[in-house]
Tab-separated table of C-alpha atoms in Angstrom:
chain	number	residue	atom	x	y	z
Z	176	MET	CA	260.566	-14.105	124.535
Z	177	ALA	CA	264.103	-13.669	123.331
Z	178	SER	CA	265.175	-11.764	126.471
Z	179	GLN	CA	263.976	-14.745	128.792
Z	180	ALA	CA	265.884	-17.411	126.831
Z	181	LEU	CA	269.193	-15.447	126.853
Z	182	TYR	CA	268.302	-14.849	130.846
Z	183	ARG	CA	267.833	-18.703	131.113
Z	184	PHE	CA	271.006	-19.666	129.405
Z	185	LEU	CA	272.883	-17.141	131.212
Z	186	THR	CA	271.744	-18.715	134.506
Z	187	TRP	CA	272.499	-22.105	133.281
Z	188	PHE	CA	276.211	-21.120	132.208
Z	189	PHE	CA	277.067	-19.126	135.276
Z	190	GLN	CA	275.714	-21.918	137.622
Z	191	ARG	CA	278.397	-23.776	135.880
Z	192	LEU	CA	281.088	-21.460	135.661
Z	193	TYR	CA	280.608	-21.321	139.249
Z	194	HIS	CA	281.517	-25.074	139.566
Z	195	GLN	CA	282.407	-27.229	136.641
Z	196	PHE	CA	284.201	-23.875	134.671
Z	197	ALA	CA	285.943	-22.555	137.800
Z	198	TRP	CA	289.266	-22.169	136.083
Z	199	SER	CA	287.327	-20.138	133.347
Z	200	TYR	CA	286.059	-17.570	135.913
Z	201	ASP	CA	288.771	-14.679	135.476
Z	202	ILE	CA	288.703	-14.710	131.879
Z	203	VAL	CA	284.814	-14.560	131.483
Z	204	ALA	CA	284.580	-12.332	134.045
Z	205	ALA	CA	287.666	-10.016	132.190
Z	206	VAL	CA	285.803	-10.243	128.700
Z	207	VAL	CA	282.021	-9.488	129.972
Z	208	SER	CA	283.543	-5.982	131.952
Z	209	LEU	CA	285.945	-5.332	129.480
Z	210	GLY	CA	288.855	-5.920	131.999
Z	211	ARG	CA	287.156	-4.119	134.429
Z	212	TRP	CA	285.999	-6.990	136.928
Z	213	ASN	CA	288.723	-6.479	139.300
Z	214	SER	CA	288.754	-2.783	139.401
Z	215	TRP	CA	285.092	-2.565	140.172
Z	216	ILE	CA	285.493	-5.464	143.078
Z	217	ARG	CA	288.598	-3.139	144.242
Z	218	ALA	CA	286.580	0.084	144.267
Z	219	ILE	CA	284.733	-1.187	147.505
Z	220	VAL	CA	287.811	-1.930	150.067
Z	221	PRO	CA	287.205	1.788	151.420
Z	222	TYR	CA	283.780	0.539	152.858
Z	223	ILE	CA	285.532	-2.333	154.264
Z	224	THR	CA	286.711	-1.283	157.883
Z	225	GLY	CA	287.673	-3.165	160.962
Z	226	GLU	CA	289.560	-5.832	161.851
Z	227	ARG	CA	287.844	-9.183	161.108
Z	228	ILE	CA	286.185	-9.504	157.931
Z	229	LEU	CA	283.963	-12.192	155.917
Z	230	GLU	CA	283.460	-12.388	152.301
Z	231	LEU	CA	280.468	-14.666	151.018
Z	232	GLY	CA	281.148	-15.741	148.009
Z	233	PRO	CA	285.003	-14.409	147.191
Z	234	GLY	CA	284.739	-15.795	143.705
Z	235	THR	CA	288.770	-16.573	142.671
Z	236	GLY	CA	289.683	-14.405	145.760
Z	237	VAL	CA	290.287	-11.106	144.227
Z	238	LEU	CA	289.232	-8.967	147.168
Z	239	LEU	CA	290.716	-10.913	149.563
Z	240	SER	CA	293.716	-10.863	147.594
Z	241	ALA	CA	293.437	-6.811	147.894
Z	242	LEU	CA	292.952	-7.401	151.703
Z	243	ALA	CA	296.082	-9.621	151.911
Z	244	SER	CA	298.372	-6.355	153.083
Z	245	ASP	CA	296.394	-5.284	155.699
Z	246	SER	CA	296.992	-6.556	159.065
Z	247	ARG	CA	293.263	-7.569	159.357
Z	248	PHE	CA	291.893	-11.412	159.615
Z	249	CYS	CA	289.950	-11.916	156.412
Z	250	ILE	CA	287.668	-15.422	155.894
Z	251	GLY	CA	286.167	-16.147	152.803
Z	252	VAL	CA	282.850	-19.002	153.133
Z	253	ASP	CA	282.478	-20.758	149.562
Z	254	GLU	CA	279.832	-23.397	148.475
Z	255	SER	CA	282.057	-23.955	145.593
Z	256	SER	CA	284.663	-26.243	146.480
Z	257	GLN	CA	286.251	-25.701	142.756
Z	258	MET	CA	285.605	-22.030	143.074
Z	259	LEU	CA	287.720	-22.487	146.586
Z	260	TYR	CA	290.334	-24.059	144.989
Z	261	GLN	CA	290.927	-20.951	142.210
Z	262	ALA	CA	290.866	-18.681	145.282
Z	263	GLN	CA	293.290	-20.222	147.330
Z	264	ARG	CA	295.702	-20.253	143.984
Z	265	ARG	CA	295.296	-16.331	144.006
Z	266	ILE	CA	295.642	-16.044	147.955
Z	267	ARG	CA	299.188	-18.238	147.893
Z	268	ARG	CA	300.875	-16.006	145.667
Z	269	THR	CA	300.218	-13.336	148.228
Z	270	ASN	CA	302.393	-15.102	151.133
Z	271	SER	CA	299.467	-13.849	153.139
Z	272	ARG	CA	298.942	-15.544	156.460
Z	273	ASN	CA	295.741	-14.195	157.648
Z	274	VAL	CA	293.129	-14.895	154.928
Z	275	HIS	CA	291.454	-18.314	155.429
Z	276	LEU	CA	288.905	-20.446	153.016
Z	277	ILE	CA	286.415	-22.604	154.094
Z	278	ARG	CA	283.498	-24.115	152.342
Z	279	GLY	CA	279.922	-23.043	153.698
Z	280	ARG	CA	276.673	-21.415	152.437
Z	281	GLY	CA	275.461	-18.233	153.117
Z	282	GLY	CA	272.313	-19.866	154.989
Z	283	SER	CA	274.326	-21.887	157.386
Z	284	ILE	CA	277.450	-19.785	157.772
Z	285	PRO	CA	279.615	-22.098	159.479
Z	286	LEU	CA	281.278	-19.122	161.950
Z	287	GLN	CA	280.951	-18.049	165.266
Z	288	SER	CA	277.825	-15.556	166.252
Z	289	HIS	CA	279.379	-11.703	166.758
Z	290	SER	CA	282.701	-12.038	165.410
Z	291	TYR	CA	283.118	-10.298	162.098
Z	292	ASN	CA	282.961	-6.181	161.704
Z	293	VAL	CA	282.505	-6.388	158.334
Z	294	VAL	CA	280.121	-9.212	156.171
Z	295	VAL	CA	280.665	-8.431	152.243
Z	296	ALA	CA	279.451	-9.758	148.961
Z	297	THR	CA	280.390	-9.074	145.275
Z	298	PHE	CA	277.796	-9.366	142.900
Z	299	PRO	CA	275.969	-12.195	144.452
Z	300	THR	CA	273.249	-14.345	143.289
Z	301	GLU	CA	269.326	-14.219	144.994
Z	302	TYR	CA	270.271	-16.276	148.012
Z	303	ILE	CA	272.109	-12.709	149.559
Z	304	TYR	CA	268.415	-11.302	149.673
Z	305	GLU	CA	267.053	-14.526	151.094
Z	306	SER	CA	265.703	-14.383	155.018
Z	307	ARG	CA	268.095	-17.377	156.036
Z	308	THR	CA	271.076	-15.277	154.786
Z	309	ILE	CA	269.862	-12.007	156.065
Z	310	TYR	CA	269.774	-13.226	159.705
Z	311	GLU	CA	273.087	-15.432	159.094
Z	312	ILE	CA	274.885	-12.293	158.888
Z	313	GLN	CA	273.017	-10.299	161.218
Z	314	ARG	CA	273.914	-12.851	163.563
Z	315	VAL	CA	278.113	-13.312	162.396
Z	316	LEU	CA	278.088	-9.640	162.978
Z	317	ARG	CA	279.327	-7.550	165.711
Z	318	PRO	CA	277.675	-4.795	167.087
Z	319	GLY	CA	278.238	-1.711	165.167
Z	320	GLY	CA	279.538	-4.113	161.905
Z	321	GLN	CA	277.894	-3.646	158.579
Z	322	ALA	CA	277.195	-5.192	155.503
Z	323	VAL	CA	278.483	-4.477	151.947
Z	324	ILE	CA	277.432	-5.896	149.080
Z	325	LEU	CA	278.201	-5.033	145.587
Z	326	ILE	CA	274.748	-5.335	143.748
Z	327	SER	CA	275.459	-4.314	140.271
Z	328	ALA	CA	277.953	-2.326	137.539
Z	329	GLN	CA	276.479	0.531	135.653
Z	330	VAL	CA	279.040	0.414	132.640
Z	331	GLY	CA	279.506	3.858	131.577
Z	332	GLY	CA	281.350	5.251	128.348
Z	333	GLY	CA	280.354	5.758	124.566
Z	334	ARG	CA	281.807	3.277	122.763
Z	335	LEU	CA	279.563	0.768	120.399
Z	336	ILE	CA	281.288	-1.917	122.675
Z	337	GLU	CA	280.505	0.087	125.935
Z	338	LYS	CA	277.141	0.579	124.248
Z	339	LEU	CA	276.303	-3.042	123.812
Z	340	LEU	CA	277.542	-4.219	126.701
Z	341	ARG	CA	275.089	-1.922	128.454
Z	342	LYS	CA	272.373	-3.441	126.454
Z	343	ILE	CA	273.112	-7.067	127.392
Z	344	TYR	CA	273.462	-6.013	131.318
Z	345	ALA	CA	269.751	-5.070	130.732
Z	346	ILE	CA	268.514	-7.876	129.148
Z	347	THR	CA	270.039	-10.162	131.521
Z	348	ARG	CA	269.199	-7.958	134.426
Z	349	GLN	CA	272.809	-7.640	135.699
Z	350	SER	CA	272.392	-3.829	135.782
Z	351	PRO	CA	269.724	-1.803	137.206
Z	352	ASP	CA	267.793	0.403	133.993
Z	353	ALA	CA	266.167	3.371	134.680
Z	354	ASP	CA	262.764	1.688	134.994
Z	355	MET	CA	263.877	-0.862	138.084
Z	356	ASP	CA	262.777	-0.431	141.857
Z	357	LEU	CA	266.062	-0.191	143.507
Z	358	GLU	CA	264.235	-0.941	146.940
Z	359	MET	CA	264.011	-4.481	146.108
Z	360	PHE	CA	267.318	-4.604	146.745
Z	361	ARG	CA	267.360	-2.756	150.171
Z	362	ARG	CA	263.687	-3.785	151.056
Z	363	PRO	CA	264.637	-7.324	152.430
Z	364	TYR	CA	267.115	-5.909	154.480
Z	365	ALA	CA	264.970	-3.116	155.946
Z	366	GLU	CA	262.330	-5.544	156.812
Z	367	ALA	CA	264.916	-7.357	158.646
Z	368	GLY	CA	266.118	-4.694	160.879
Z	369	PHE	CA	268.950	-3.564	159.171
Z	370	ASN	CA	269.252	-0.070	159.089
Z	371	ALA	CA	269.858	-0.249	155.257
Z	372	ARG	CA	271.068	2.481	152.221
Z	373	LEU	CA	271.975	2.227	148.908
Z	374	GLU	CA	274.533	4.351	147.601
Z	375	TRP	CA	276.476	4.874	143.721
Z	376	VAL	CA	280.213	4.499	143.568
Z	377	THR	CA	282.125	5.332	140.746
Z	378	SER	CA	284.692	3.429	139.250
Z	379	GLY	CA	286.394	5.240	136.229
Z	380	ARG	CA	283.849	5.528	133.820
Z	381	ASP	CA	281.225	3.365	135.706
Z	382	ARG	CA	279.143	3.262	138.318
Z	383	LEU	CA	278.441	0.785	141.026
Z	384	LEU	CA	275.272	-0.085	142.887
Z	385	ILE	CA	276.329	-1.000	146.628
Z	386	LEU	CA	274.215	-2.181	149.911
Z	387	ILE	CA	275.663	-0.579	152.936
Z	388	ALA	CA	273.222	-2.323	156.056
Z	389	LYS	CA	273.923	-2.093	159.455
Z	390	PRO	CA	272.177	-4.240	162.027
Z	391	SER	CA	269.830	-1.228	164.412
């Protein structure tokens, strides 16, 4: 019962964190990850290939900023105007002209079909598994393109704070445990006709679960 109450509270809190309290997002992310949040996000950069990249839910622009030094065209789509403002502030500091932000939803991406090599999302909410979002991802991908989704982090290390964080992540369903059916992450894309696979990626002492999905 207590774990359910905590889960409901955190769902309510994260919804507001992404909107009214977007200004505090980086601080909260750093605290709940022991300062590893940005490193986790940047760990998937090697999976992002091609010249045109679309990020759904770019948050405060950590990944887009990491890609800004490249010559690739990058665009971030987010439904939160507050979060887009925070991302724009970060991206502006890179002086990059090849990164752009627009407001929109994953279930109705306001971009042309077959126009992106990679669609990426980091720590997305349940919308990323909805049929409409999956259809839209498939629509905007170029032939041979792929979706790269950073699903969750599994905190490593033996310090007390790391053990406590693992426990909290398990309670709040932010990290897969031994009893979780990982197919629940892959199945929606496989059923939509993607060639989808799960991979574990190492980031320091931690492990990251990612989904790589290519239209068949």
